């Protein structure tokens, strides 16, 4: 797992993100480990290949490693500087900005939000249309072979096309962008929580996510494009705000405003909201998803900008819908842009509906918790397989593809054909051949349809439309729905975690809608609401039971159905499902964050943290390394070479025996001084203008780099550096008697990277210690204070 603080003295460690091999740290069994962790050698006799162990070996001390799994790649990570660094240079930069520059900054933030929404909407529409047309052509040729009774040819064609599409998606993820695998939402949550996830929001990830999503979803595997769309929106936001990346990065003057972690965080929040909006055509739901699920820090100005981005997405999607309405976009009419619209359906509630609706909510919570538990174990198993290298990742993805193709192709043969309703047959609606519809003929004679083929031989989006359809209570057989539910439960568990872009939303929606219809059929005597609406309630309940979202899900389903009459009953189901699910385990995204080792700070601290003070926590660590306001160059170089910390307290000693805390200086700022060799021949304080002549805020925003790149002569090593222009004189400080529980809340709420601890009474040293997010994580504290584990069990 990746944390900021190590067991070495002082400030905050950080390892430069940079490229890392896909599996950097393995023991002889191929299990991912921390090379800096002495316990990871297995010398303590622990079986670290057990499925009960974390994916990355944890250190039994207050601090742990800097490793986490980002996408499908083991990476070195560090925290982000969301806190405003109020040093002299920053203050002068803001004071010197004219009104025009301030207005330019505000305008550019809104312009960026607009571009994020515009591009996300266009890319989402292109992905939708590509998936619908590729899948449509594949299904059309496969059905023609089945109609000709060339069953083996049909299977080989169907499985071969799926294999090729999966191969393209998997190769792109395994070779070119391992961090593009999976949905990307856990990494976005961690980033917005203050954890830098390297190589996550670049151009390769964006390109691989787009092409890989098209290939993976078109291959028929049980995964959705919703999670990848959130990641795509975040990638677009990052690239636009930074002008690209690497050597292709644009250095335009106006982009300097966004060369900081705070503004980049806000734009990535807009991108995540836009991705959800593009996936579900839900602008308000997208904003609430960011607020409820991914964002840690929020304010009213950000609310307006995210809403502006999602509104832009909706306008783009509406334009594509109008263009595609006449069938000009390919095989499936409106190109998968509309999931479900029941604005014309009048919903009537009865007292008798209360019991079955409650049952939908309870089952949604139970099944969601069970799904999280089983998926937890599957992901551990997949980690052992993926740790064996690229070929193992590719083979696993292709094996899942072959199994999926066999299930989707063969299962419709196991159910009998159903005769078409006379009215539907006369209208030419039933059966449907080679196009989207509820009544796929498949292997049935004229006048009959295969209800299971209508669900399995379609894109996930089209299957959702079919199973959500109203006025079709007798369309799907109970045995067909049971088979559909069972196969999608299995496929949903084995598909997530392979090395392709994948999302959890639509697989969970399909499973939930299936059990909702099953309940409606079983309890037909007590059900007065349309079976299609029970499918909607089942989907909402299972999503809430697994993801533990309520408000955003409610609004998303409300905007999907376009029917306000469903609001009260949807709220009721979501609250029940979340309450039941919370009684068993955390949400699926919290489980994935923990498995990946991303140091995510939860909003609610553990109860036993109230019994521990930050002073006691600091005493469990070596003393913090401090620097003087005017420090020798050789001392600064030695500190940077001997420690990986990212922040150092600066102490001022105006006279002998008296010391006071001046502030905190960042490693990146020290590196900027060393690179420019801004040294003094004598030990003195500089004037304000001296630092301003040499440094700009843009230069200080650059990443630290390596100390080994700096070459200094012996004469330069004996010179001095005045740190006061670069020192943040207003760092967040807490008194040593503060409880850890209160410190966790402050750290998370203020989006801190460092928290300085000062003594309650004045003493010879003005600082007791320094804490980072790693020091405030529960499992690290329990490693240093094992007696608290008993209190944890009691609570």
JSON list of C-alpha atoms in Angstrom, two decimals, residues 68 347 386 553 662 676 724 744:
[
{"chain": "A", "resi": 68, "resn": "UNK", "atom": "CA", "xyz": [-0.52, 0.83, -4.66]},
{"chain": "A", "resi": 347, "resn": "UNK", "atom": "CA", "xyz": [-48.04, 4.57, -11.93]},
{"chain": "A", "resi": 386, "resn": "UNK", "atom": "CA", "xyz": [-2.23, -11.19, -13.06]},
{"chain": "A", "resi": 553, "resn": "UNK", "atom": "CA", "xyz": [-28.97, 6.83, -7.81]},
{"chain": "A", "resi": 662, "resn": "UNK", "atom": "CA", "xyz": [8.32, 29.60, 11.02]},
{"chain": "A", "resi": 676, "resn": "UNK", "atom": "CA", "xyz": [18.59, 27.54, -10.03]},
{"chain": "A", "resi": 724, "resn": "UNK", "atom": "CA", "xyz": [11.72, 32.21, 4.23]},
{"chain": "A", "resi": 744, "resn": "UNK", "atom": "CA", "xyz": [-8.64, 12.70, 10.90]}
]
